[in-house]
Amino acid sequence: MTDYSKELEIAKQAAQKGSEIIRNYTSNQNFNIELKGKNDLVTDADLETEKVILTHIRNVFPEDQIMAEESAGERRVPEARTWLVDPIDGTTNFAHGFPIYCVSVAMWEHGEPKVGVVLEVGRDQLFTAQKGRGARLNGSLIHISRITDPADSLIGTGFPYRDLHMVEHYLDLFEYLMHNTHGVRRPGSAAYDLCCVAAGYFDGFYEYSLNAWDVAAASLIIQEAGGEISDWEGDDNWLFGKRILAGNKVIHDFLLNAVEEHFTPEERKAEK
Ligand code: IPD
Ligand code: CA
Ligand code: CA
């Protein structure tokens, strides 16, 4: 098995450099907010953080490709070595001072994640994974939850706020989960939400409209923690499919059934 320790180290360093920039902006409260589209915010902090992260990666791996939220990149599952970067996942939280946002850095090769780092800035929680070597939080191994009864589960999600065409069915599913689980949470950072599944805080997670850089790192952290990840049809097209579902095996399958019952086949279909 290829050793990706160096890539993991660089991903951690890049995320830490990024989080320093974010912390400076947080303490000054001095940043511009612009709209990229409806409810799609970008701040100076996103742009500067991304620049610092990409520079750090390029200095060490100049040949590698990069797909990053604020500078984009090619939209397909990476075969060649590719870094997927979200400088601030949870920009709306950041812009409002709600303290849940993180830096997400992943390295993919041969169509699968090899390294994933998610640094939650507020509490300095560093989630890391290297393919085949387990998932860690601040250096200690983490494991997916062992809850097997959906009635005892806590579910994470993201509420639709840009693409609202499925809102009605989304609310139906939400009502069903309110009746059949301990509750539903919406922290506001998909990368962090997925790490909450990896650490066993959440038993499952679902959302639609996510982008590749939101999920590229945390997906490996979930897999290495023993969890399942799929699109809304139970298949593997979750990086660009815009529909994601994760959890331990039992809660993943419970959510897959729930999604099947509340959305039409067309709505569940992964984007290509
Ligand atoms: C967003 C966050 C949010 C999710 C959105 C994402 P951003 O990322 O992950 O939780 O609901 O769909 O776009 O824009 O803050 O990087
Ligand atoms: Ca994001
Ligand atoms: Ca972002």
PDB file of C-alpha atoms and ligand atoms in Angstrom:
ATOM      1  CA  MET A   1       0.000   0.000   0.000  1.00  0.00           C
ATOM      2  CA  THR A   2       1.367   3.420  -0.979  1.00  0.00           C
ATOM      3  CA  ASP A   3       2.415   5.574   1.940  1.00  0.00           C
ATOM      4  CA  TYR A   4       0.774   9.019   1.870  1.00  0.00           C
ATOM      5  CA  SER A   5       2.285  10.289   5.151  1.00  0.00           C
ATOM      6  CA  LYS A   6       4.020  13.201   3.460  1.00  0.00           C
ATOM      7  CA  GLU A   7       0.778  14.286   1.746  1.00  0.00           C
ATOM      8  CA  LEU A   8      -1.038  14.001   5.091  1.00  0.00           C
ATOM      9  CA  GLU A   9       1.579  16.163   6.784  1.00  0.00           C
ATOM     10  CA  ILE A  10       1.343  18.820   4.057  1.00  0.00           C
ATOM     11  CA  ALA A  11      -2.471  18.760   4.205  1.00  0.00           C
ATOM     12  CA  LYS A  12      -2.322  19.314   7.990  1.00  0.00           C
ATOM     13  CA  GLN A  13       0.185  22.152   7.634  1.00  0.00           C
ATOM     14  CA  ALA A  14      -1.914  23.775   4.885  1.00  0.00           C
ATOM     15  CA  ALA A  15      -5.082  23.532   6.997  1.00  0.00           C
ATOM     16  CA  GLN A  16      -3.259  25.000  10.010  1.00  0.00           C
ATOM     17  CA  LYS A  17      -1.880  27.901   7.954  1.00  0.00           C
ATOM     18  CA  GLY A  18      -5.402  28.477   6.615  1.00  0.00           C
ATOM     19  CA  SER A  19      -6.918  28.475  10.084  1.00  0.00           C
ATOM     20  CA  GLU A  20      -4.422  31.150  11.235  1.00  0.00           C
ATOM     21  CA  ILE A  21      -5.676  33.467   8.483  1.00  0.00           C
ATOM     22  CA  ILE A  22      -9.286  32.763   9.441  1.00  0.00           C
ATOM     23  CA  ARG A  23      -8.548  33.455  13.137  1.00  0.00           C
ATOM     24  CA  ASN A  24      -6.976  36.818  12.260  1.00  0.00           C
ATOM     25  CA  TYR A  25     -10.093  37.816  10.350  1.00  0.00           C
ATOM     26  CA  THR A  26     -12.293  36.567  13.208  1.00  0.00           C
ATOM     27  CA  SER A  27     -10.489  38.704  15.769  1.00  0.00           C
ATOM     28  CA  ASN A  28     -10.445  41.849  13.559  1.00  0.00           C
ATOM     29  CA  GLN A  29     -14.022  41.379  12.279  1.00  0.00           C
ATOM     30  CA  ASN A  30     -12.803  43.323   9.260  1.00  0.00           C
ATOM     31  CA  PHE A  31     -13.816  41.615   6.027  1.00  0.00           C
ATOM     32  CA  ASN A  32     -15.917  42.264   2.952  1.00  0.00           C
ATOM     33  CA  ILE A  33     -18.798  39.940   2.134  1.00  0.00           C
ATOM     34  CA  GLU A  34     -19.837  39.449  -1.486  1.00  0.00           C
ATOM     35  CA  LEU A  35     -22.530  37.329  -3.102  1.00  0.00           C
ATOM     36  CA  LYS A  36     -21.509  34.769  -5.765  1.00  0.00           C
ATOM     37  CA  GLY A  37     -25.204  33.899  -6.249  1.00  0.00           C
ATOM     38  CA  LYS A  38     -28.387  33.621  -4.173  1.00  0.00           C
ATOM     39  CA  ASN A  39     -27.322  33.001  -0.552  1.00  0.00           C
ATOM     40  CA  ASP A  40     -23.830  32.093  -1.778  1.00  0.00           C
ATOM     41  CA  LEU A  41     -21.398  34.203   0.237  1.00  0.00           C
ATOM     42  CA  VAL A  42     -17.680  34.745  -0.198  1.00  0.00           C
ATOM     43  CA  THR A  43     -15.457  36.885   2.047  1.00  0.00           C
ATOM     44  CA  ASP A  44     -11.882  38.186   1.879  1.00  0.00           C
ATOM     45  CA  ALA A  45     -11.065  35.477   4.398  1.00  0.00           C
ATOM     46  CA  ASP A  46     -12.164  32.704   1.979  1.00  0.00           C
ATOM     47  CA  LEU A  47      -9.988  34.119  -0.797  1.00  0.00           C
ATOM     48  CA  GLU A  48      -6.871  34.756   1.291  1.00  0.00           C
ATOM     49  CA  THR A  49      -7.144  31.410   3.087  1.00  0.00           C
ATOM     50  CA  GLU A  50      -7.437  29.542  -0.206  1.00  0.00           C
ATOM     51  CA  LYS A  51      -4.403  31.361  -1.601  1.00  0.00           C
ATOM     52  CA  VAL A  52      -2.245  30.422   1.400  1.00  0.00           C
ATOM     53  CA  ILE A  53      -3.356  26.771   1.276  1.00  0.00           C
ATOM     54  CA  LEU A  54      -2.764  26.415  -2.469  1.00  0.00           C
ATOM     55  CA  THR A  55       0.660  28.070  -2.243  1.00  0.00           C
ATOM     56  CA  HIS A  56       1.702  25.656   0.498  1.00  0.00           C
ATOM     57  CA  ILE A  57       0.579  22.629  -1.535  1.00  0.00           C
ATOM     58  CA  ARG A  58       2.136  23.884  -4.789  1.00  0.00           C
ATOM     59  CA  ASN A  59       5.489  24.549  -3.103  1.00  0.00           C
ATOM     60  CA  VAL A  60       5.788  20.880  -2.194  1.00  0.00           C
ATOM     61  CA  PHE A  61       3.848  19.172  -5.022  1.00  0.00           C
ATOM     62  CA  PRO A  62       4.106  21.492  -8.060  1.00  0.00           C
ATOM     63  CA  GLU A  63       2.982  18.757 -10.500  1.00  0.00           C
ATOM     64  CA  ASP A  64      -0.312  17.951  -8.734  1.00  0.00           C
ATOM     65  CA  GLN A  65      -3.692  19.211  -9.876  1.00  0.00           C
ATOM     66  CA  ILE A  66      -5.939  21.328  -7.679  1.00  0.00           C
ATOM     67  CA  MET A  67      -9.710  21.740  -7.451  1.00  0.00           C
ATOM     68  CA  ALA A  68     -10.575  24.514  -4.974  1.00  0.00           C
ATOM     69  CA  GLU A  69     -13.864  26.271  -4.273  1.00  0.00           C
ATOM     70  CA  GLU A  70     -12.807  29.851  -5.003  1.00  0.00           C
ATOM     71  CA  SER A  71     -10.620  29.039  -8.025  1.00  0.00           C
ATOM     72  CA  ALA A  72     -12.487  25.933  -9.246  1.00  0.00           C
ATOM     73  CA  GLY A  73     -10.829  23.233 -11.378  1.00  0.00           C
ATOM     74  CA  GLU A  74     -11.945  20.341 -13.517  1.00  0.00           C
ATOM     75  CA  ARG A  75     -15.250  18.737 -12.501  1.00  0.00           C
ATOM     76  CA  ARG A  76     -14.669  14.975 -12.602  1.00  0.00           C
ATOM     77  CA  VAL A  77     -13.571  12.241 -10.238  1.00  0.00           C
ATOM     78  CA  PRO A  78      -9.766  12.654 -10.147  1.00  0.00           C
ATOM     79  CA  GLU A  79      -7.588   9.893 -11.582  1.00  0.00           C
ATOM     80  CA  ALA A  80      -4.353  11.907 -11.495  1.00  0.00           C
ATOM     81  CA  ARG A  81      -3.156  13.249  -8.137  1.00  0.00           C
ATOM     82  CA  THR A  82      -5.551  16.087  -7.247  1.00  0.00           C
ATOM     83  CA  TRP A  83      -5.990  18.252  -4.152  1.00  0.00           C
ATOM     84  CA  LEU A  84      -9.561  19.266  -3.303  1.00  0.00           C
ATOM     85  CA  VAL A  85      -9.750  22.332  -1.084  1.00  0.00           C
ATOM     86  CA  ASP A  86     -12.518  24.236   0.659  1.00  0.00           C
ATOM     87  CA  PRO A  87     -10.808  27.151   2.465  1.00  0.00           C
ATOM     88  CA  ILE A  88     -13.821  27.877   4.691  1.00  0.00           C
ATOM     89  CA  ASP A  89     -16.617  25.343   4.820  1.00  0.00           C
ATOM     90  CA  GLY A  90     -19.380  27.200   6.626  1.00  0.00           C
ATOM     91  CA  THR A  91     -18.863  30.680   5.182  1.00  0.00           C
ATOM     92  CA  THR A  92     -22.397  31.756   6.141  1.00  0.00           C
ATOM     93  CA  ASN A  93     -21.631  30.812   9.769  1.00  0.00           C
ATOM     94  CA  PHE A  94     -18.274  32.616   9.575  1.00  0.00           C
ATOM     95  CA  ALA A  95     -19.820  35.774   8.112  1.00  0.00           C
ATOM     96  CA  HIS A  96     -22.418  35.882  10.905  1.00  0.00           C
ATOM     97  CA  GLY A  97     -19.966  35.034  13.690  1.00  0.00           C
ATOM     98  CA  PHE A  98     -21.604  31.658  14.379  1.00  0.00           C
ATOM     99  CA  PRO A  99     -18.555  29.648  15.455  1.00  0.00           C
ATOM    100  CA  ILE A 100     -18.783  26.475  13.351  1.00  0.00           C
ATOM    101  CA  TYR A 101     -16.654  26.489  10.210  1.00  0.00           C
ATOM    102  CA  CYS A 102     -13.646  24.562   9.037  1.00  0.00           C
ATOM    103  CA  VAL A 103     -10.853  24.178   6.528  1.00  0.00           C
ATOM    104  CA  SER A 104     -11.062  21.072   4.349  1.00  0.00           C
ATOM    105  CA  VAL A 105      -8.109  19.650   2.396  1.00  0.00           C
ATOM    106  CA  ALA A 106      -8.077  16.295   0.569  1.00  0.00           C
ATOM    107  CA  MET A 107      -5.774  14.521  -1.838  1.00  0.00           C
ATOM    108  CA  TRP A 108      -7.333  12.077  -4.325  1.00  0.00           C
ATOM    109  CA  GLU A 109      -5.677   9.670  -6.740  1.00  0.00           C
ATOM    110  CA  HIS A 110      -7.011   6.828  -8.932  1.00  0.00           C
ATOM    111  CA  GLY A 111     -10.605   7.940  -8.275  1.00  0.00           C
ATOM    112  CA  GLU A 112     -10.477   7.666  -4.475  1.00  0.00           C
ATOM    113  CA  PRO A 113      -9.446   9.767  -1.464  1.00  0.00           C
ATOM    114  CA  LYS A 114      -5.969   9.023  -0.101  1.00  0.00           C
ATOM    115  CA  VAL A 115      -5.688  11.805   2.483  1.00  0.00           C
ATOM    116  CA  GLY A 116      -8.342  13.907   4.251  1.00  0.00           C
ATOM    117  CA  VAL A 117      -7.955  16.743   6.752  1.00  0.00           C
ATOM    118  CA  VAL A 118     -10.778  18.804   8.265  1.00  0.00           C
ATOM    119  CA  LEU A 119      -9.780  21.457  10.797  1.00  0.00           C
ATOM    120  CA  GLU A 120     -12.695  22.894  12.765  1.00  0.00           C
ATOM    121  CA  VAL A 121     -11.336  26.311  13.649  1.00  0.00           C
ATOM    122  CA  GLY A 122     -13.358  27.376  16.713  1.00  0.00           C
ATOM    123  CA  ARG A 123     -12.407  24.473  18.983  1.00  0.00           C
ATOM    124  CA  ASP A 124      -9.256  23.511  17.068  1.00  0.00           C
ATOM    125  CA  GLN A 125     -10.544  20.005  16.314  1.00  0.00           C
ATOM    126  CA  LEU A 126      -8.250  18.378  13.761  1.00  0.00           C
ATOM    127  CA  PHE A 127      -9.836  15.411  11.947  1.00  0.00           C
ATOM    128  CA  THR A 128      -7.409  13.430   9.782  1.00  0.00           C
ATOM    129  CA  ALA A 129      -7.290  10.243   7.751  1.00  0.00           C
ATOM    130  CA  GLN A 130      -4.901   8.421   5.467  1.00  0.00           C
ATOM    131  CA  LYS A 131      -6.227   5.574   3.299  1.00  0.00           C
ATOM    132  CA  GLY A 132      -5.966   2.283   5.186  1.00  0.00           C
ATOM    133  CA  ARG A 133      -4.596   3.862   8.394  1.00  0.00           C
ATOM    134  CA  GLY A 134      -7.748   4.827  10.329  1.00  0.00           C
ATOM    135  CA  ALA A 135      -9.317   8.178  11.178  1.00  0.00           C
ATOM    136  CA  ARG A 136      -8.181  10.439  13.994  1.00  0.00           C
ATOM    137  CA  LEU A 137      -9.363  13.434  15.995  1.00  0.00           C
ATOM    138  CA  ASN A 138      -6.427  15.416  17.431  1.00  0.00           C
ATOM    139  CA  GLY A 139      -4.253  12.318  16.984  1.00  0.00           C
ATOM    140  CA  SER A 140      -6.554   9.763  18.665  1.00  0.00           C
ATOM    141  CA  LEU A 141      -8.350   7.093  16.645  1.00  0.00           C
ATOM    142  CA  ILE A 142     -12.094   7.650  16.213  1.00  0.00           C
ATOM    143  CA  HIS A 143     -14.871   5.220  15.325  1.00  0.00           C
ATOM    144  CA  ILE A 144     -18.329   5.513  13.852  1.00  0.00           C
ATOM    145  CA  SER A 145     -21.288   5.159  16.268  1.00  0.00           C
ATOM    146  CA  ARG A 146     -22.532   1.712  17.265  1.00  0.00           C
ATOM    147  CA  ILE A 147     -26.210   2.728  17.564  1.00  0.00           C
ATOM    148  CA  THR A 148     -28.405   0.233  15.739  1.00  0.00           C
ATOM    149  CA  ASP A 149     -31.920   1.452  16.529  1.00  0.00           C
ATOM    150  CA  PRO A 150     -32.891   4.521  14.475  1.00  0.00           C
ATOM    151  CA  ALA A 151     -35.127   5.572  17.382  1.00  0.00           C
ATOM    152  CA  ASP A 152     -31.916   6.187  19.387  1.00  0.00           C
ATOM    153  CA  SER A 153     -30.070   8.013  16.625  1.00  0.00           C
ATOM    154  CA  LEU A 154     -29.063  11.655  16.142  1.00  0.00           C
ATOM    155  CA  ILE A 155     -29.095  12.746  12.506  1.00  0.00           C
ATOM    156  CA  GLY A 156     -27.174  15.620  10.890  1.00  0.00           C
ATOM    157  CA  THR A 157     -28.262  17.431   7.750  1.00  0.00           C
ATOM    158  CA  GLY A 158     -28.027  20.708   5.849  1.00  0.00           C
ATOM    159  CA  PHE A 159     -31.167  22.705   5.148  1.00  0.00           C
ATOM    160  CA  PRO A 160     -31.634  23.776   1.546  1.00  0.00           C
ATOM    161  CA  TYR A 161     -30.943  27.484   1.104  1.00  0.00           C
ATOM    162  CA  ARG A 162     -29.897  27.974  -2.529  1.00  0.00           C
ATOM    163  CA  ASP A 163     -31.515  25.230  -4.572  1.00  0.00           C
ATOM    164  CA  LEU A 164     -35.038  25.086  -3.138  1.00  0.00           C
ATOM    165  CA  HIS A 165     -36.781  22.870  -5.704  1.00  0.00           C
ATOM    166  CA  MET A 166     -37.049  19.863  -3.345  1.00  0.00           C
ATOM    167  CA  VAL A 167     -38.034  21.756  -0.211  1.00  0.00           C
ATOM    168  CA  GLU A 168     -41.487  20.215   0.090  1.00  0.00           C
ATOM    169  CA  HIS A 169     -40.207  16.631   0.167  1.00  0.00           C
ATOM    170  CA  TYR A 170     -37.284  17.697   2.303  1.00  0.00           C
ATOM    171  CA  LEU A 171     -39.745  18.937   4.933  1.00  0.00           C
ATOM    172  CA  ASP A 172     -41.721  15.657   4.715  1.00  0.00           C
ATOM    173  CA  LEU A 173     -38.543  13.707   5.435  1.00  0.00           C
ATOM    174  CA  PHE A 174     -37.662  16.099   8.229  1.00  0.00           C
ATOM    175  CA  GLU A 175     -41.056  15.486   9.863  1.00  0.00           C
ATOM    176  CA  TYR A 176     -40.585  11.713   9.534  1.00  0.00           C
ATOM    177  CA  LEU A 177     -37.155  11.931  11.226  1.00  0.00           C
ATOM    178  CA  MET A 178     -38.538  14.112  14.020  1.00  0.00           C
ATOM    179  CA  HIS A 179     -40.989  11.309  14.798  1.00  0.00           C
ATOM    180  CA  ASN A 180     -38.518   8.446  14.434  1.00  0.00           C
ATOM    181  CA  THR A 181     -35.126   9.566  15.832  1.00  0.00           C
ATOM    182  CA  HIS A 182     -33.708  11.510  18.792  1.00  0.00           C
ATOM    183  CA  GLY A 183     -33.577  14.571  16.546  1.00  0.00           C
ATOM    184  CA  VAL A 184     -32.024  16.368  13.603  1.00  0.00           C
ATOM    185  CA  ARG A 185     -29.143  18.920  13.750  1.00  0.00           C
ATOM    186  CA  ARG A 186     -27.881  21.462  11.206  1.00  0.00           C
ATOM    187  CA  PRO A 187     -24.460  22.811  12.265  1.00  0.00           C
ATOM    188  CA  GLY A 188     -23.894  24.587   8.905  1.00  0.00           C
ATOM    189  CA  SER A 189     -20.631  23.070   7.675  1.00  0.00           C
ATOM    190  CA  ALA A 190     -20.973  19.866   5.670  1.00  0.00           C
ATOM    191  CA  ALA A 191     -17.335  18.849   6.191  1.00  0.00           C
ATOM    192  CA  TYR A 192     -17.749  19.205   9.948  1.00  0.00           C
ATOM    193  CA  ASP A 193     -21.139  17.438   9.884  1.00  0.00           C
ATOM    194  CA  LEU A 194     -19.534  14.441   8.173  1.00  0.00           C
ATOM    195  CA  CYS A 195     -16.703  14.421  10.735  1.00  0.00           C
ATOM    196  CA  CYS A 196     -19.391  14.363  13.445  1.00  0.00           C
ATOM    197  CA  VAL A 197     -20.565  11.104  11.849  1.00  0.00           C
ATOM    198  CA  ALA A 198     -16.989   9.762  11.812  1.00  0.00           C
ATOM    199  CA  ALA A 199     -16.558  10.606  15.503  1.00  0.00           C
ATOM    200  CA  GLY A 200     -19.909   9.014  16.395  1.00  0.00           C
ATOM    201  CA  TYR A 201     -21.592  12.272  17.531  1.00  0.00           C
ATOM    202  CA  PHE A 202     -24.082  11.851  14.694  1.00  0.00           C
ATOM    203  CA  ASP A 203     -25.282   8.393  13.664  1.00  0.00           C
ATOM    204  CA  GLY A 204     -26.135   9.499  10.148  1.00  0.00           C
ATOM    205  CA  PHE A 205     -26.139  12.469   7.766  1.00  0.00           C
ATOM    206  CA  TYR A 206     -27.841  13.426   4.489  1.00  0.00           C
ATOM    207  CA  GLU A 207     -27.851  16.527   2.328  1.00  0.00           C
ATOM    208  CA  TYR A 208     -28.276  17.599  -1.276  1.00  0.00           C
ATOM    209  CA  SER A 209     -26.548  20.310  -3.297  1.00  0.00           C
ATOM    210  CA  LEU A 210     -23.116  19.672  -1.841  1.00  0.00           C
ATOM    211  CA  ASN A 211     -19.994  20.199  -3.933  1.00  0.00           C
ATOM    212  CA  ALA A 212     -16.933  17.979  -4.273  1.00  0.00           C
ATOM    213  CA  TRP A 213     -14.744  20.191  -2.041  1.00  0.00           C
ATOM    214  CA  ASP A 214     -17.362  20.021   0.776  1.00  0.00           C
ATOM    215  CA  VAL A 215     -17.110  16.232   1.038  1.00  0.00           C
ATOM    216  CA  ALA A 216     -13.738  15.214  -0.468  1.00  0.00           C
ATOM    217  CA  ALA A 217     -11.797  15.085   2.829  1.00  0.00           C
ATOM    218  CA  ALA A 218     -14.509  14.112   5.325  1.00  0.00           C
ATOM    219  CA  SER A 219     -15.626  11.177   3.166  1.00  0.00           C
ATOM    220  CA  LEU A 220     -12.292   9.433   3.776  1.00  0.00           C
ATOM    221  CA  ILE A 221     -12.480  10.296   7.479  1.00  0.00           C
ATOM    222  CA  ILE A 222     -15.891   8.560   7.619  1.00  0.00           C
ATOM    223  CA  GLN A 223     -14.716   5.511   5.651  1.00  0.00           C
ATOM    224  CA  GLU A 224     -11.592   5.137   7.784  1.00  0.00           C
ATOM    225  CA  ALA A 225     -13.751   5.435  10.938  1.00  0.00           C
ATOM    226  CA  GLY A 226     -15.748   2.422   9.690  1.00  0.00           C
ATOM    227  CA  GLY A 227     -18.707   4.288   8.170  1.00  0.00           C
ATOM    228  CA  GLU A 228     -20.624   4.063   4.910  1.00  0.00           C
ATOM    229  CA  ILE A 229     -21.019   6.817   2.350  1.00  0.00           C
ATOM    230  CA  SER A 230     -23.169   6.825  -0.788  1.00  0.00           C
ATOM    231  CA  ASP A 231     -25.400   8.910  -3.002  1.00  0.00           C
ATOM    232  CA  TRP A 232     -29.199   8.801  -2.537  1.00  0.00           C
ATOM    233  CA  GLU A 233     -29.508   5.652  -4.633  1.00  0.00           C
ATOM    234  CA  GLY A 234     -26.992   3.762  -2.511  1.00  0.00           C
ATOM    235  CA  ASP A 235     -24.334   4.051  -5.243  1.00  0.00           C
ATOM    236  CA  ASP A 236     -20.870   5.599  -5.364  1.00  0.00           C
ATOM    237  CA  ASN A 237     -21.614   8.783  -7.277  1.00  0.00           C
ATOM    238  CA  TRP A 238     -21.455  11.089  -4.249  1.00  0.00           C
ATOM    239  CA  LEU A 239     -18.461  13.295  -5.106  1.00  0.00           C
ATOM    240  CA  PHE A 240     -20.267  15.133  -7.904  1.00  0.00           C
ATOM    241  CA  GLY A 241     -23.739  13.614  -7.513  1.00  0.00           C
ATOM    242  CA  LYS A 242     -24.928  16.470  -5.253  1.00  0.00           C
ATOM    243  CA  ARG A 243     -26.713  14.013  -2.947  1.00  0.00           C
ATOM    244  CA  ILE A 244     -24.922  12.425  -0.046  1.00  0.00           C
ATOM    245  CA  LEU A 245     -25.841   9.990   2.666  1.00  0.00           C
ATOM    246  CA  ALA A 246     -23.556   8.676   5.426  1.00  0.00           C
ATOM    247  CA  GLY A 247     -23.603   6.809   8.711  1.00  0.00           C
ATOM    248  CA  ASN A 248     -22.903   3.502  10.328  1.00  0.00           C
ATOM    249  CA  LYS A 249     -24.261   0.645   8.189  1.00  0.00           C
ATOM    250  CA  VAL A 250     -27.638   0.406   9.960  1.00  0.00           C
ATOM    251  CA  ILE A 251     -28.390   4.130  10.074  1.00  0.00           C
ATOM    252  CA  HIS A 252     -27.070   4.618   6.529  1.00  0.00           C
ATOM    253  CA  ASP A 253     -29.570   2.003   5.316  1.00  0.00           C
ATOM    254  CA  PHE A 254     -32.347   3.502   7.451  1.00  0.00           C
ATOM    255  CA  LEU A 255     -31.710   6.924   5.836  1.00  0.00           C
ATOM    256  CA  LEU A 256     -31.515   5.360   2.375  1.00  0.00           C
ATOM    257  CA  ASN A 257     -34.996   3.857   2.875  1.00  0.00           C
ATOM    258  CA  ALA A 258     -36.292   7.125   4.324  1.00  0.00           C
ATOM    259  CA  VAL A 259     -35.001   9.099   1.335  1.00  0.00           C
ATOM    260  CA  GLU A 260     -36.548   6.526  -1.025  1.00  0.00           C
ATOM    261  CA  GLU A 261     -39.929   6.932   0.678  1.00  0.00           C
ATOM    262  CA  HIS A 262     -39.938  10.746   0.651  1.00  0.00           C
ATOM    263  CA  PHE A 263     -38.382  11.744  -2.682  1.00  0.00           C
ATOM    264  CA  THR A 264     -39.233  10.813  -6.253  1.00  0.00           C
ATOM    265  CA  PRO A 265     -36.759   8.658  -8.248  1.00  0.00           C
ATOM    266  CA  GLU A 266     -35.973  11.766 -10.315  1.00  0.00           C
ATOM    267  CA  GLU A 267     -35.178  13.790  -7.178  1.00  0.00           C
ATOM    268  CA  ARG A 268     -32.947  11.021  -5.810  1.00  0.00           C
ATOM    269  CA  LYS A 269     -30.973  10.620  -9.009  1.00  0.00           C
ATOM    270  CA  ALA A 270     -27.311  11.642  -8.707  1.00  0.00           C
ATOM    271  CA  GLU A 271     -26.120  14.363 -11.075  1.00  0.00           C
ATOM    272  CA  LYS A 272     -23.521  13.315 -13.604  1.00  0.00           C
TER     273      LYS A 272
HETATM  274  C1  IPD B   1     -21.631  25.075   2.561  1.00  0.00           C
HETATM  275  C2  IPD B   1     -21.705  24.362   3.888  1.00  0.00           C
HETATM  276  C3  IPD B   1     -23.140  24.104   4.279  1.00  0.00           C
HETATM  277  C4  IPD B   1     -23.888  23.356   3.217  1.00  0.00           C
HETATM  278  C5  IPD B   1     -23.748  24.061   1.873  1.00  0.00           C
HETATM  279  C6  IPD B   1     -22.279  24.257   1.519  1.00  0.00           C
HETATM  280  P1  IPD B   1     -19.648  26.811   2.064  1.00  0.00           P
HETATM  281  O1  IPD B   1     -20.292  25.311   2.171  1.00  0.00           O
HETATM  282  O2  IPD B   1     -21.045  23.135   3.828  1.00  0.00           O
HETATM  283  O3  IPD B   1     -23.236  23.343   5.460  1.00  0.00           O
HETATM  284  O4  IPD B   1     -25.245  23.265   3.590  1.00  0.00           O
HETATM  285  O5  IPD B   1     -24.409  23.361   0.870  1.00  0.00           O
HETATM  286  O6  IPD B   1     -22.172  24.886   0.280  1.00  0.00           O
HETATM  287  O7  IPD B   1     -20.359  27.517   0.959  1.00  0.00           O
HETATM  288  O8  IPD B   1     -19.816  27.437   3.379  1.00  0.00           O
HETATM  289  O9  IPD B   1     -18.228  26.487   1.719  1.00  0.00           O
HETATM  290 CA    CA B   2     -18.237  24.215   1.473  1.00  0.00          CA
HETATM  291 CA    CA B   3     -16.326  27.386   1.214  1.00  0.00          CA
END
